[in-house]
mmCIF file of C-alpha atoms in Angstrom:
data_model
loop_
_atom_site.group_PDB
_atom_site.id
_atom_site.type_symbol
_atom_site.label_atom_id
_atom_site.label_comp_id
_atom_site.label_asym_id
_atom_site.label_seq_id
_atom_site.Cartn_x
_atom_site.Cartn_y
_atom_site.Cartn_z
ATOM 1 C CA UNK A 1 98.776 75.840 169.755
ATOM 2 C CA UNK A 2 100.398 73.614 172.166
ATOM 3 C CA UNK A 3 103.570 73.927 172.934
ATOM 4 C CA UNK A 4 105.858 71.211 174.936
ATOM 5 C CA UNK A 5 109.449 72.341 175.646
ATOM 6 C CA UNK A 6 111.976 69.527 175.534
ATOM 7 C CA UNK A 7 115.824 69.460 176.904
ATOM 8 C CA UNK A 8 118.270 68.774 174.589
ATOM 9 C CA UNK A 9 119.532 66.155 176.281
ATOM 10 C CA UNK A 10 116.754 64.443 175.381
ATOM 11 C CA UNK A 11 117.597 65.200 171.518
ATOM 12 C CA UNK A 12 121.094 64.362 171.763
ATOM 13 C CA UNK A 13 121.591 62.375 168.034
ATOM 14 C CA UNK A 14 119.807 65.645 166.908
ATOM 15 C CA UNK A 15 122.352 67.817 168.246
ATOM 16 C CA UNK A 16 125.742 65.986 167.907
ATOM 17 C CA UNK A 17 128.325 68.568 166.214
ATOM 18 C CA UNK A 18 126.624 71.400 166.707
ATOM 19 C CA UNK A 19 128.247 72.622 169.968
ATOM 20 C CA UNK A 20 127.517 76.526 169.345
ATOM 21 C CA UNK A 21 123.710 75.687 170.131
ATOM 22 C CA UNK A 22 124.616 73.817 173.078
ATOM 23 C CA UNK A 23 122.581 76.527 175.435
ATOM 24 C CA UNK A 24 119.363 76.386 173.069
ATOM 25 C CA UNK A 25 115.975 74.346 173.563
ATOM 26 C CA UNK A 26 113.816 72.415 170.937
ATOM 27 C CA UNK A 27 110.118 73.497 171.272
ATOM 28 C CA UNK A 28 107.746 71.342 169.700
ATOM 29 C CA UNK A 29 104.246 72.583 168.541
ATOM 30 C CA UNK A 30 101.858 70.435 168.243
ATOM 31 C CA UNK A 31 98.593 71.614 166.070
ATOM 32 C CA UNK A 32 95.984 71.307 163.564
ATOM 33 C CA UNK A 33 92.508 71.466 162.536
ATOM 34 C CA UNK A 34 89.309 69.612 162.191
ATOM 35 C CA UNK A 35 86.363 70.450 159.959
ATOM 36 C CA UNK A 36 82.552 68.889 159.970
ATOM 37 C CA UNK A 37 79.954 69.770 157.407
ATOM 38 C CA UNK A 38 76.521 68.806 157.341
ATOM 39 C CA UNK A 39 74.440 69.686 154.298
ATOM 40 C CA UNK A 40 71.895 68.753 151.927
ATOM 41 C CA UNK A 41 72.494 68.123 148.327
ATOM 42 C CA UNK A 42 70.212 67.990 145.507
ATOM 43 C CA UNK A 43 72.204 66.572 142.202
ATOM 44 C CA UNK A 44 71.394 65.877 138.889
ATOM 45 C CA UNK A 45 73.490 63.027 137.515
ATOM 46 C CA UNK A 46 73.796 61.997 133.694
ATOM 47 C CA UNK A 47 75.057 58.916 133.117
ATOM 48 C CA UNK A 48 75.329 56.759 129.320
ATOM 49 C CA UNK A 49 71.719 56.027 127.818
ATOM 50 C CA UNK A 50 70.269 52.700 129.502
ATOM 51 C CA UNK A 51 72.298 52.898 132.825
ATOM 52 C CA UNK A 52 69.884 54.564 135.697
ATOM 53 C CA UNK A 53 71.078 57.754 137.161
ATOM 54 C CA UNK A 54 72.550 57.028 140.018
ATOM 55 C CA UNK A 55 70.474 58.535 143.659
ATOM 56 C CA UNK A 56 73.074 61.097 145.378
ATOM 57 C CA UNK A 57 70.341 63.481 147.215
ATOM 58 C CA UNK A 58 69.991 63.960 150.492
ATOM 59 C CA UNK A 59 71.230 65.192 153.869
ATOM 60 C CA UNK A 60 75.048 64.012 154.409
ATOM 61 C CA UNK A 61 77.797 64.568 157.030
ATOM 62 C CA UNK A 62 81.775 65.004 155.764
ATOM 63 C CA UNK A 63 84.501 66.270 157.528
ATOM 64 C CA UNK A 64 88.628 66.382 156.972
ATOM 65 C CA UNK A 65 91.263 66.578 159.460
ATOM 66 C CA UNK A 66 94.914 66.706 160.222
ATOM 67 C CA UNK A 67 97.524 67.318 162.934
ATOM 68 C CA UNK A 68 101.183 68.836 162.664
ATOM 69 C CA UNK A 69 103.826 68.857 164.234
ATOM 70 C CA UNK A 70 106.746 71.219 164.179
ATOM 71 C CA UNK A 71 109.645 70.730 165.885
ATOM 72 C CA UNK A 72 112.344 73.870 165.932
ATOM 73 C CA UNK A 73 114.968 75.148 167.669
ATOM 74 C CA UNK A 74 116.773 78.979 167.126
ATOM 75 C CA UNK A 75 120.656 78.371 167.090
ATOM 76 C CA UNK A 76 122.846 80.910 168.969
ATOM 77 C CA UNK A 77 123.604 82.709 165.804
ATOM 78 C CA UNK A 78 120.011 83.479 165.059
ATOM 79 C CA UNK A 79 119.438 80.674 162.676
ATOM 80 C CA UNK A 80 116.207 78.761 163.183
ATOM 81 C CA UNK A 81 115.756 75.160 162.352
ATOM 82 C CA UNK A 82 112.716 73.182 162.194
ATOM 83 C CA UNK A 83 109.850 70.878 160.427
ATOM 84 C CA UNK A 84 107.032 70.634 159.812
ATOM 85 C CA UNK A 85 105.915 66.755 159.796
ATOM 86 C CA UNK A 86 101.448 66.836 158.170
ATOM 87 C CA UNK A 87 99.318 63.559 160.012
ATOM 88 C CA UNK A 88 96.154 63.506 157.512
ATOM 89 C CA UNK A 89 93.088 62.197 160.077
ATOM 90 C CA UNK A 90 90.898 61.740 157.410
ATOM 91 C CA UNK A 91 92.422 59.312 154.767
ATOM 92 C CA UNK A 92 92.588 56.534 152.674
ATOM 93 C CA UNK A 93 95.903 56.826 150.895
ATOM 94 C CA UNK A 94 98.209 59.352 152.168
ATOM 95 C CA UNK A 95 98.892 59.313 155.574
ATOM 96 C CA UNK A 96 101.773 61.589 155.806
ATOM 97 C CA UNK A 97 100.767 64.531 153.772
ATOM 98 C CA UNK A 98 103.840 66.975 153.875
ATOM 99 C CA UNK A 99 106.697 66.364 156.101
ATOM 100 C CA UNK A 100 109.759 69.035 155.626
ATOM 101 C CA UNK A 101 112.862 70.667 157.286
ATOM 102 C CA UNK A 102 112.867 74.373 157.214
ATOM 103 C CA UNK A 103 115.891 76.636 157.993
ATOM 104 C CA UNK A 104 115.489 80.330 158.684
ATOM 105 C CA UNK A 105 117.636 83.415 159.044
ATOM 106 C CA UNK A 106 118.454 86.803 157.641
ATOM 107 C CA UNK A 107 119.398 84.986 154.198
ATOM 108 C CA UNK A 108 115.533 84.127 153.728
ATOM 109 C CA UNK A 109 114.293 80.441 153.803
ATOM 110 C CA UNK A 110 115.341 77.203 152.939
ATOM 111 C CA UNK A 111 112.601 74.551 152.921
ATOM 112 C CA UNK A 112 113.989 70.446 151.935
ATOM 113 C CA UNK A 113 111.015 67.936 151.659
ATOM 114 C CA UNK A 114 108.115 67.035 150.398
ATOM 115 C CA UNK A 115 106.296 70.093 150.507
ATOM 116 C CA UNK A 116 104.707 72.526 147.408
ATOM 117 C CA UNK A 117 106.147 74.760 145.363
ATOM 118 C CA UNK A 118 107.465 78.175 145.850
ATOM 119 C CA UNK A 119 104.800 79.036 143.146
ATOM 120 C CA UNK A 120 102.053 77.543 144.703
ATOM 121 C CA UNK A 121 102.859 78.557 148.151
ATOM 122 C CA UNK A 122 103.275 82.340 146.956
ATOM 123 C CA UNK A 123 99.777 82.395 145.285
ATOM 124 C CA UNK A 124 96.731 83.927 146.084
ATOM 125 C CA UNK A 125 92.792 83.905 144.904
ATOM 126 C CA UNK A 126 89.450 84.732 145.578
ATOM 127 C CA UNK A 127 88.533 86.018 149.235
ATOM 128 C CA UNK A 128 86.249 83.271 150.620
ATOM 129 C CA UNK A 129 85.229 83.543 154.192
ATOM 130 C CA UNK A 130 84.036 79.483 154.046
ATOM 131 C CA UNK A 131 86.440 76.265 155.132
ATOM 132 C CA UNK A 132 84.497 74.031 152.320
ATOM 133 C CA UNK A 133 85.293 76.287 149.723
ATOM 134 C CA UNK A 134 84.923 76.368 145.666
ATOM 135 C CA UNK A 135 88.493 76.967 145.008
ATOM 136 C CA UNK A 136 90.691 73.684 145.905
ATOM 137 C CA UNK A 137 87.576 72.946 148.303
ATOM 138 C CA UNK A 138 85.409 70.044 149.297
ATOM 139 C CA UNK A 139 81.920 70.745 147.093
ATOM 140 C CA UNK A 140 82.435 67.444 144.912
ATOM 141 C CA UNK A 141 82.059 65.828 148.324
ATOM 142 C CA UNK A 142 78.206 66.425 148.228
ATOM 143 C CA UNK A 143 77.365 67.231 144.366
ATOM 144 C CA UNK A 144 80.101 64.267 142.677
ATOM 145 C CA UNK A 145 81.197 66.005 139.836
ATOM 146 C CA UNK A 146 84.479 64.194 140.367
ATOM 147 C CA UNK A 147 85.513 60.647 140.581
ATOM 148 C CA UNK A 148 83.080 57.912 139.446
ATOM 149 C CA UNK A 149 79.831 57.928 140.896
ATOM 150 C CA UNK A 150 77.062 55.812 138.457
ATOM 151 C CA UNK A 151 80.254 54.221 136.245
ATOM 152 C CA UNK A 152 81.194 57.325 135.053
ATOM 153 C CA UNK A 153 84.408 58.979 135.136
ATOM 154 C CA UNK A 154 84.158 62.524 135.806
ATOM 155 C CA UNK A 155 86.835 65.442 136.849
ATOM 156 C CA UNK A 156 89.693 64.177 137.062
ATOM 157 C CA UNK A 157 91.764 67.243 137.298
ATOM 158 C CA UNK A 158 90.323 68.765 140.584
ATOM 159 C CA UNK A 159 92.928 68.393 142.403
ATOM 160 C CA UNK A 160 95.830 70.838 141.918
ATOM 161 C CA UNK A 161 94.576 70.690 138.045
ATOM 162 C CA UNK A 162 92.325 73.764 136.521
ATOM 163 C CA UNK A 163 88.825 72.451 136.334
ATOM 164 C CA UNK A 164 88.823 72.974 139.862
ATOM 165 C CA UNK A 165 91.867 75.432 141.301
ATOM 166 C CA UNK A 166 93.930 78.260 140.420
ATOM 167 C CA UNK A 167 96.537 76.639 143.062
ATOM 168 C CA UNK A 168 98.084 74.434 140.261
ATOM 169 C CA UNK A 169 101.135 72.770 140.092
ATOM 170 C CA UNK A 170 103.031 71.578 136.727
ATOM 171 C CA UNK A 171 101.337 68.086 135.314
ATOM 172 C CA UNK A 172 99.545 67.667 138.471
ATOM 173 C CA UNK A 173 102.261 66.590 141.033
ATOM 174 C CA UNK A 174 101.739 67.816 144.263
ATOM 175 C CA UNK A 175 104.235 68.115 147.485
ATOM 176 C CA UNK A 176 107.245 66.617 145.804
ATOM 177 C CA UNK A 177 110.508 66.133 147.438
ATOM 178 C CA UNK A 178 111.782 69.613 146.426
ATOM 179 C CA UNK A 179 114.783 71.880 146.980
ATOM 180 C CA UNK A 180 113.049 75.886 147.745
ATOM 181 C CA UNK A 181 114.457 79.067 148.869
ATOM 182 C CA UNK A 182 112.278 82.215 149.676
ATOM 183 C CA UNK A 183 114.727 85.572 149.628
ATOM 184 C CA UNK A 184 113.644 87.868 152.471
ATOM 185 C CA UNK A 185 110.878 90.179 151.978
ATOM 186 C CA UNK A 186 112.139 94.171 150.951
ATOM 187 C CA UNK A 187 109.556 96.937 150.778
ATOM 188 C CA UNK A 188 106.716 93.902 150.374
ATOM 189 C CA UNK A 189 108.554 92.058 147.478
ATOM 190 C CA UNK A 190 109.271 88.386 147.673
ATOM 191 C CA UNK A 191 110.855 86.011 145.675
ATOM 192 C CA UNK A 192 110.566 81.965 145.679
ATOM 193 C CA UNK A 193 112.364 79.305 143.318
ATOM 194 C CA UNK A 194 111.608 75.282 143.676
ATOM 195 C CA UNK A 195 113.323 72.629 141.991
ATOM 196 C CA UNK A 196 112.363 69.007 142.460
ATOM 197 C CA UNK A 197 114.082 65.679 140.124
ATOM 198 C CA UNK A 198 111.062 63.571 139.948
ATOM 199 C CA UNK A 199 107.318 63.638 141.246
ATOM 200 C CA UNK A 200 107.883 61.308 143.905
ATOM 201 C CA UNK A 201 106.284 62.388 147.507
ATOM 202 C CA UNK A 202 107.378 60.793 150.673
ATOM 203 C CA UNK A 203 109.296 58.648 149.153
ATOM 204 C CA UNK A 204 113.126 57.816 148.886
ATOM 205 C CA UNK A 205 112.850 55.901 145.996
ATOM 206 C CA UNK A 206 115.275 56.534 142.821
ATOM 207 C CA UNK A 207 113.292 57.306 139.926
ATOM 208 C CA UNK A 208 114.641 56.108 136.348
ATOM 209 C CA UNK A 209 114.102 59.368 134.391
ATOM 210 C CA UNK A 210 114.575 57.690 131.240
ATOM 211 C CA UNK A 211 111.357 58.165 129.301
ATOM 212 C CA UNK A 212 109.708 60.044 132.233
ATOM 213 C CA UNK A 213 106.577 61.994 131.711
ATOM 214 C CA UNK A 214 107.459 64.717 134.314
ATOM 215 C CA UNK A 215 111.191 65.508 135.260
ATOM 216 C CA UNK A 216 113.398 68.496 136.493
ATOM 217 C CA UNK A 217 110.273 70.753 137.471
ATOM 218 C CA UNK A 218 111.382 73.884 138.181
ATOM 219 C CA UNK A 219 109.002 76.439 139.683
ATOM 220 C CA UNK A 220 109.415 80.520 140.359
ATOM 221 C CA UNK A 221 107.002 82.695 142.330
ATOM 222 C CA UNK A 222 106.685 86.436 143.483
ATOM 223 C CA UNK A 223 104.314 88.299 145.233
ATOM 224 C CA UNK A 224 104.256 91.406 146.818
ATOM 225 C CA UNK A 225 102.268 92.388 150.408
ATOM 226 C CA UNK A 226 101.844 95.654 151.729
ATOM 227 C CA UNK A 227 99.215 98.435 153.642
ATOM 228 C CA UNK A 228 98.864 102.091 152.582
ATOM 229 C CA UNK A 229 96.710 103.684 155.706
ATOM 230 C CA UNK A 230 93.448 101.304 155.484
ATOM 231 C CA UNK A 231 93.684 100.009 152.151
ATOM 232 C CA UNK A 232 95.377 96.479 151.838
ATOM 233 C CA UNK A 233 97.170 95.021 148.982
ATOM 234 C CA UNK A 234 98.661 91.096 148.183
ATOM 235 C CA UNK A 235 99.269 90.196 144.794
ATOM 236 C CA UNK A 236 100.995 87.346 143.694
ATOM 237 C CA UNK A 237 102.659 84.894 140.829
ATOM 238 C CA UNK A 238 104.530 82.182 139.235
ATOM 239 C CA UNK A 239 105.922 80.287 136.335
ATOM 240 C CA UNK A 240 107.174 76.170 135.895
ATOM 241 C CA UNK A 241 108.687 74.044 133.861
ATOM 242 C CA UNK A 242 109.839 70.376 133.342
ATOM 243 C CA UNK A 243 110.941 68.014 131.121
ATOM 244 C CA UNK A 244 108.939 65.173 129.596
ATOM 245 C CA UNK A 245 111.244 62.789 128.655
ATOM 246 C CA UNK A 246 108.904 60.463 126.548
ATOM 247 C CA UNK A 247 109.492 60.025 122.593
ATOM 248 C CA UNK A 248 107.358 62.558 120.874
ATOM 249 C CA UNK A 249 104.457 61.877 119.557
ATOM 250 C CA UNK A 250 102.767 63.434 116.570
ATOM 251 C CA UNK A 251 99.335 65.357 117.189
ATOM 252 C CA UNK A 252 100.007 65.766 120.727
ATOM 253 C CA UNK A 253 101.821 67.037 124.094
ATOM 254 C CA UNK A 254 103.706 64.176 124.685
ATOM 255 C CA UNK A 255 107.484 65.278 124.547
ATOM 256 C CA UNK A 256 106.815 68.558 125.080
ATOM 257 C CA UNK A 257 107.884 70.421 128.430
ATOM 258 C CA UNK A 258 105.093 71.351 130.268
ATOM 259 C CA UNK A 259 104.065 74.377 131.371
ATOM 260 C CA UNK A 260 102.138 76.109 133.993
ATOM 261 C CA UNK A 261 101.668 80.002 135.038
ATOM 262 C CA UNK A 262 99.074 81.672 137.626
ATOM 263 C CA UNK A 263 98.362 85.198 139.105
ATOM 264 C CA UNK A 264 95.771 86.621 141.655
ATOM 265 C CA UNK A 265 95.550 89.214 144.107
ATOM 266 C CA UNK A 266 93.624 90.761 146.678
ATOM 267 C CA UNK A 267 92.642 94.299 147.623
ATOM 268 C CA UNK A 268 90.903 95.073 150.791
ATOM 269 C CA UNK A 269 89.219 98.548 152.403
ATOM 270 C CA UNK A 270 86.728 99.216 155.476
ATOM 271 C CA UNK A 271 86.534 95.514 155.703
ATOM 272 C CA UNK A 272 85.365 94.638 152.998
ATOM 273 C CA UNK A 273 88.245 92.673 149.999
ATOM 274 C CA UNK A 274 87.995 91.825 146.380
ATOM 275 C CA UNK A 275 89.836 89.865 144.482
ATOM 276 C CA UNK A 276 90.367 86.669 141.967
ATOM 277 C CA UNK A 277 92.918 84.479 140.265
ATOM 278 C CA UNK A 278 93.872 82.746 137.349
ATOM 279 C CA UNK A 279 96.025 79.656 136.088
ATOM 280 C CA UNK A 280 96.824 77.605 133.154
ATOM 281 C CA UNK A 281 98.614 74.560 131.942
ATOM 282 C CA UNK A 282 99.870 74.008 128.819
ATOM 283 C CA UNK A 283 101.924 71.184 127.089
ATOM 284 C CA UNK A 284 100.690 68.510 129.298
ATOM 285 C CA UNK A 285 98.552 66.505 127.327
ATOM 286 C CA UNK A 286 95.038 65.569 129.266
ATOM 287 C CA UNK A 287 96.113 67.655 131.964
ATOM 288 C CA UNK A 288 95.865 71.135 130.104
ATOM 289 C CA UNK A 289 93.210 73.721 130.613
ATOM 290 C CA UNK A 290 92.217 77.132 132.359
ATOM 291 C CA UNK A 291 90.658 78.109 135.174
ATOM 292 C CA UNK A 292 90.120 81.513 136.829
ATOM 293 C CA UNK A 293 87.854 82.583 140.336
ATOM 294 C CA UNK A 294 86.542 85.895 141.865
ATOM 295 C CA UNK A 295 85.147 87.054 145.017
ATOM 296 C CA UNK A 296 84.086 89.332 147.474
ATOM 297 C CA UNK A 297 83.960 89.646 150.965
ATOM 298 C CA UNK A 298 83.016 91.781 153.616
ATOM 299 C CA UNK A 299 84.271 90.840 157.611
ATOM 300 C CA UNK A 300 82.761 92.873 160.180
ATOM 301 C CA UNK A 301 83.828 92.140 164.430
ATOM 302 C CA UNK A 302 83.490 87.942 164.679
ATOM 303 C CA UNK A 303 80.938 87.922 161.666
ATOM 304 C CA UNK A 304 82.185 87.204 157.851
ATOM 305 C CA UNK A 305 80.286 87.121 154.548
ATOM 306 C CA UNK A 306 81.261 86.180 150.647
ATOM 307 C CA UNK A 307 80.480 85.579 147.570
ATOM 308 C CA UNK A 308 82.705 83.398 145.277
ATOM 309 C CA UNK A 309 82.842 82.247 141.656
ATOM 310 C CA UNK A 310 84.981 79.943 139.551
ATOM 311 C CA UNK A 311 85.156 78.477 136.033
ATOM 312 C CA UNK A 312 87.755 76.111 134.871
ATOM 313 C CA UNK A 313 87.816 74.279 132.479
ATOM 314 C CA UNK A 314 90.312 70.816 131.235
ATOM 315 C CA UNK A 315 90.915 68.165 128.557
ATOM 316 C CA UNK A 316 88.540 65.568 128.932
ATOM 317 C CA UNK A 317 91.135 62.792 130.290
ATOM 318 C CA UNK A 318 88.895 59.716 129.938
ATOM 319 C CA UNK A 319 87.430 61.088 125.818
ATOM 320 C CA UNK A 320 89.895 62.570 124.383
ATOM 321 C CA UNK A 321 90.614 61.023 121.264
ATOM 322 C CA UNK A 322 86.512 60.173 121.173
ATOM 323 C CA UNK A 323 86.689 62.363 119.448
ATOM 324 C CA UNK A 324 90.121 64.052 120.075
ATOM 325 C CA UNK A 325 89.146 67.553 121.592
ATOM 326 C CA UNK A 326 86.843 66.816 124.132
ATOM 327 C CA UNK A 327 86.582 69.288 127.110
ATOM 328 C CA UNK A 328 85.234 69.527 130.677
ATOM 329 C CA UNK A 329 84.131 72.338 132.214
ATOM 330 C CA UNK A 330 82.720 73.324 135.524
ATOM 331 C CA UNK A 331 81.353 76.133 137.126
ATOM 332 C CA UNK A 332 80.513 77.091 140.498
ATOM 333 C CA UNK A 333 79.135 79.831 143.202
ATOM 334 C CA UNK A 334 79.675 79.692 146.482
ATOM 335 C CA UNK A 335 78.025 81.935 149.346
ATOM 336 C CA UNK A 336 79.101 81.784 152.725
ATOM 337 C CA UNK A 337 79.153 83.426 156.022
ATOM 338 C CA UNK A 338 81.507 82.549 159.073
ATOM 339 C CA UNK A 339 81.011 82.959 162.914
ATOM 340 C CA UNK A 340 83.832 83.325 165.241
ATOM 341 C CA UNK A 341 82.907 81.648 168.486
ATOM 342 C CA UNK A 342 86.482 81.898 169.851
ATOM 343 C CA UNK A 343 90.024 81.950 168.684
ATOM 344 C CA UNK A 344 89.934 78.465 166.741
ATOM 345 C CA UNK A 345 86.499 78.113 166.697
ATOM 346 C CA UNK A 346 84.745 78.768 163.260
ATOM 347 C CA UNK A 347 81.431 78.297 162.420
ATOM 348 C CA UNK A 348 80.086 78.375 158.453
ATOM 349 C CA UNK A 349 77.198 78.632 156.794
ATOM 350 C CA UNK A 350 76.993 78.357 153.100
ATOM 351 C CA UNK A 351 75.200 77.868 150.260
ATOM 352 C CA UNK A 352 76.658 76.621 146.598
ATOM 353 C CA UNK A 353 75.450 75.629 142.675
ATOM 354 C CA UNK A 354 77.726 73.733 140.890
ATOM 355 C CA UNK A 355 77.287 73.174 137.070
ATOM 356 C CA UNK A 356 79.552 70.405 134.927
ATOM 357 C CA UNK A 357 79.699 69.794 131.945
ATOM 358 C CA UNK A 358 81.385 67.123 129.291
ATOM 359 C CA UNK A 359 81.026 67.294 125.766
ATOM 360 C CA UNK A 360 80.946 63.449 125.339
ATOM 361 C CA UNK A 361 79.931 60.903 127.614
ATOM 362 C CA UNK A 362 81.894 57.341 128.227
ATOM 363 C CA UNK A 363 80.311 56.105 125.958
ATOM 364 C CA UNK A 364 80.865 58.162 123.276
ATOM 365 C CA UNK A 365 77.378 60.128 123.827
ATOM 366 C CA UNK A 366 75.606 62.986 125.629
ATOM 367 C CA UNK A 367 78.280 64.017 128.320
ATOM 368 C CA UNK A 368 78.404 62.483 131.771
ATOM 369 C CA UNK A 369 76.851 66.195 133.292
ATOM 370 C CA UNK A 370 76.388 66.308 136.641
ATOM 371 C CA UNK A 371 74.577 70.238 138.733
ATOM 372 C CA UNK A 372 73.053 70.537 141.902
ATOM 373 C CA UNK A 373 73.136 72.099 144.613
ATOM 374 C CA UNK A 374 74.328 72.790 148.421
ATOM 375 C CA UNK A 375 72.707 74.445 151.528
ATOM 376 C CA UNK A 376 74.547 73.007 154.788
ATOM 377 C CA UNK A 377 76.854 74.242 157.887
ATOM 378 C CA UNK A 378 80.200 73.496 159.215
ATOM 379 C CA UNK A 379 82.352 73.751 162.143
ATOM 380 C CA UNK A 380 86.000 73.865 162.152
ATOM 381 C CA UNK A 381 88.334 74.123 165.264
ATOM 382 C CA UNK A 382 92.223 75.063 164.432
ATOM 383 C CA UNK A 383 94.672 74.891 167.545
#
């Protein structure tokens, strides 16, 4: 991590009023990551009856990236104040991924911004030694069993939905601009409540919440971190709520406050950790489902290994009234081992199957299905 030391002189407007920090220093890390995969895929695509399959083998490079930086500065009464502002590198929509303010002290912490939940942030799941991973990862990247590859929509609640992480959050909206306070941690308990007005991220526009689908959401989380000689223990969960404003109607979720609730944990000895998660939404129309993961690992000097599972499992958004019930499920496993070359410098290795599956297809047939499989590398560099 870099870290550049600037005069407060040179942050005056930041400073104004606050004479009892007049002695202290801003420090301004600047950090991030970068990740680059290379694999080869080998994918079996279904698409409707008379429409060819569309050709998604081969070898393939992908990669993600971002850079933070975090301004702070401790005030003469021990209170620290800083943010955290998230450059994506890799992007074609949102730029600025999370950008909050974060204040610090014996009372716990305060974050403000556009950040996720207390929830979320307090989760865990499956141990998984890879940086492509099967849990919130980067697999549909080289086996497209989301988006709309061949004219077929597929997946669409991958991200922060179950059919493809336990890391949910409530009807899919992800780094709101939210209120959260984490109490300090006693005996390895913690406790974290969120409350954002309206989905909106990065944004400072006023949202009418008249006849909104997602309002109020209110998140709590709890987890609880702690050692007993060599054996390791992190467990963690979380409950939220909002408000759908919308006129009900009959036969459905619509009007109904939805719902979402995950646990996980992990338990590690002589190296080697277990461990596994699982979420759920409810209430939110095409968004609801299940999904759980488990793992093993075993980490050893600079060398890691794993082995990771996960099945989730949502409404099918694009069929579900064709007929009404339609689900989508997927499946995947995930084998990896990690390298550490040198502090920031990880390399991967990994093999992966994924198998989904939709009971009806766009066009009202055999489901859109797409498995395959992964064998490829990666190197990531964090500083």
């Amino acid at each position: 991590m870099k870290k550049v030391l600037l005069g407060t002189s040179a942050l005056a407007l930041a400073t104004a009023g606050a004479s009892p920090a007049a002695a202290a220093e801003f420090e301004v890390d600047v950090g991030g990551y970068m990740e680059q995969f290379v694999a080869v895929a080998f994918s079996d695509v279904d698409t409707a009856a008379g429409v060819a399959d569309p050709d998604v083998d081969g070898i393939d490079s992908k990669q993600d990236a971002e850079i933070r930086f975090r301004p702070s500065i401790t005030l003469d009464n021990g209170i620290k104040i800083g943010a955290d502002i998230q450059l994506e590198a890799n992007t074609t929509g949102d730029t600025i991924d999370e950008s909050l303010m974060s204040i610090d002290g014996a009372f716990g912490r305060v974050l403000l911004g556009s950040e996720n939940s207390a929830r979320y942030l307090m989760g865990f799941g499956a141990p998984d030694v890879t940086f492509i991973n099967i849990n919130s990862g980067s697999i549909t990247g080289f086996v497209p069993f989301s988006g709309s590859v061949g004219g077929a929509a597929r997946g669409a609640d991958v991200f922060r939905g179950t059919l493809g992480s336990t890391f949910l959050e409530n009807e899919l909206n992800n780094d709101a601009q939210r209120f959260t306070y984490f109490t300090p941690r006693f005996a390895g308990f913690q406790v974290g409540v969120s409350y954002a007005r309206d989905p909106e991220q990065d944004s400072n526009t006023q949202v009418d919440l008249n006849g909104a689908e997602i309002a109020d959401i209110f998140d709590i989380g709890a987890n609880y971190v702690n050692s007993f000689g060599g054996f390791d223990v992190a467990v963690g969960g979380g409950w939220g709520i909002a408000r759908d404003d919308r006129a009900p109607i009959a036969g459905t979720d619509v009007g109904e406050n939805p719902q979402v609730y995950n646990f996980g944990g992990n338990f590690g000895f002589a190296g080697f950790t277990i461990g596994g998660s699982f979420a759920e939404q409810n209430n939110a129309d095409t968004e609801d489902g299940q999904v759980f993961d488990v793992g093993i690992s075993y980490e050893t000097g600079p060398w890691g290994f794993s082995f990771t599972y996960l099945d989730g499992e949502n409404v099918d958004e694009e069929n579900a009234v064709n007929p009404a019930g339609n689900d989508e499920q997927l499946q995947a496993y995930l084998l990896g081992l990690n390298y550490n070359l040198a502090k920031g410098v990880n390399v991967n290795a990994f093999g992966a199957y994924v198998d989904f599956e939709e009971d009806t297809g766009d066009a009202g047939g055999a489901g859109d299905d797409v498995d395959g499989f992964i064998i490829g590398t990666g190197i990531k560099i964090s500083f």
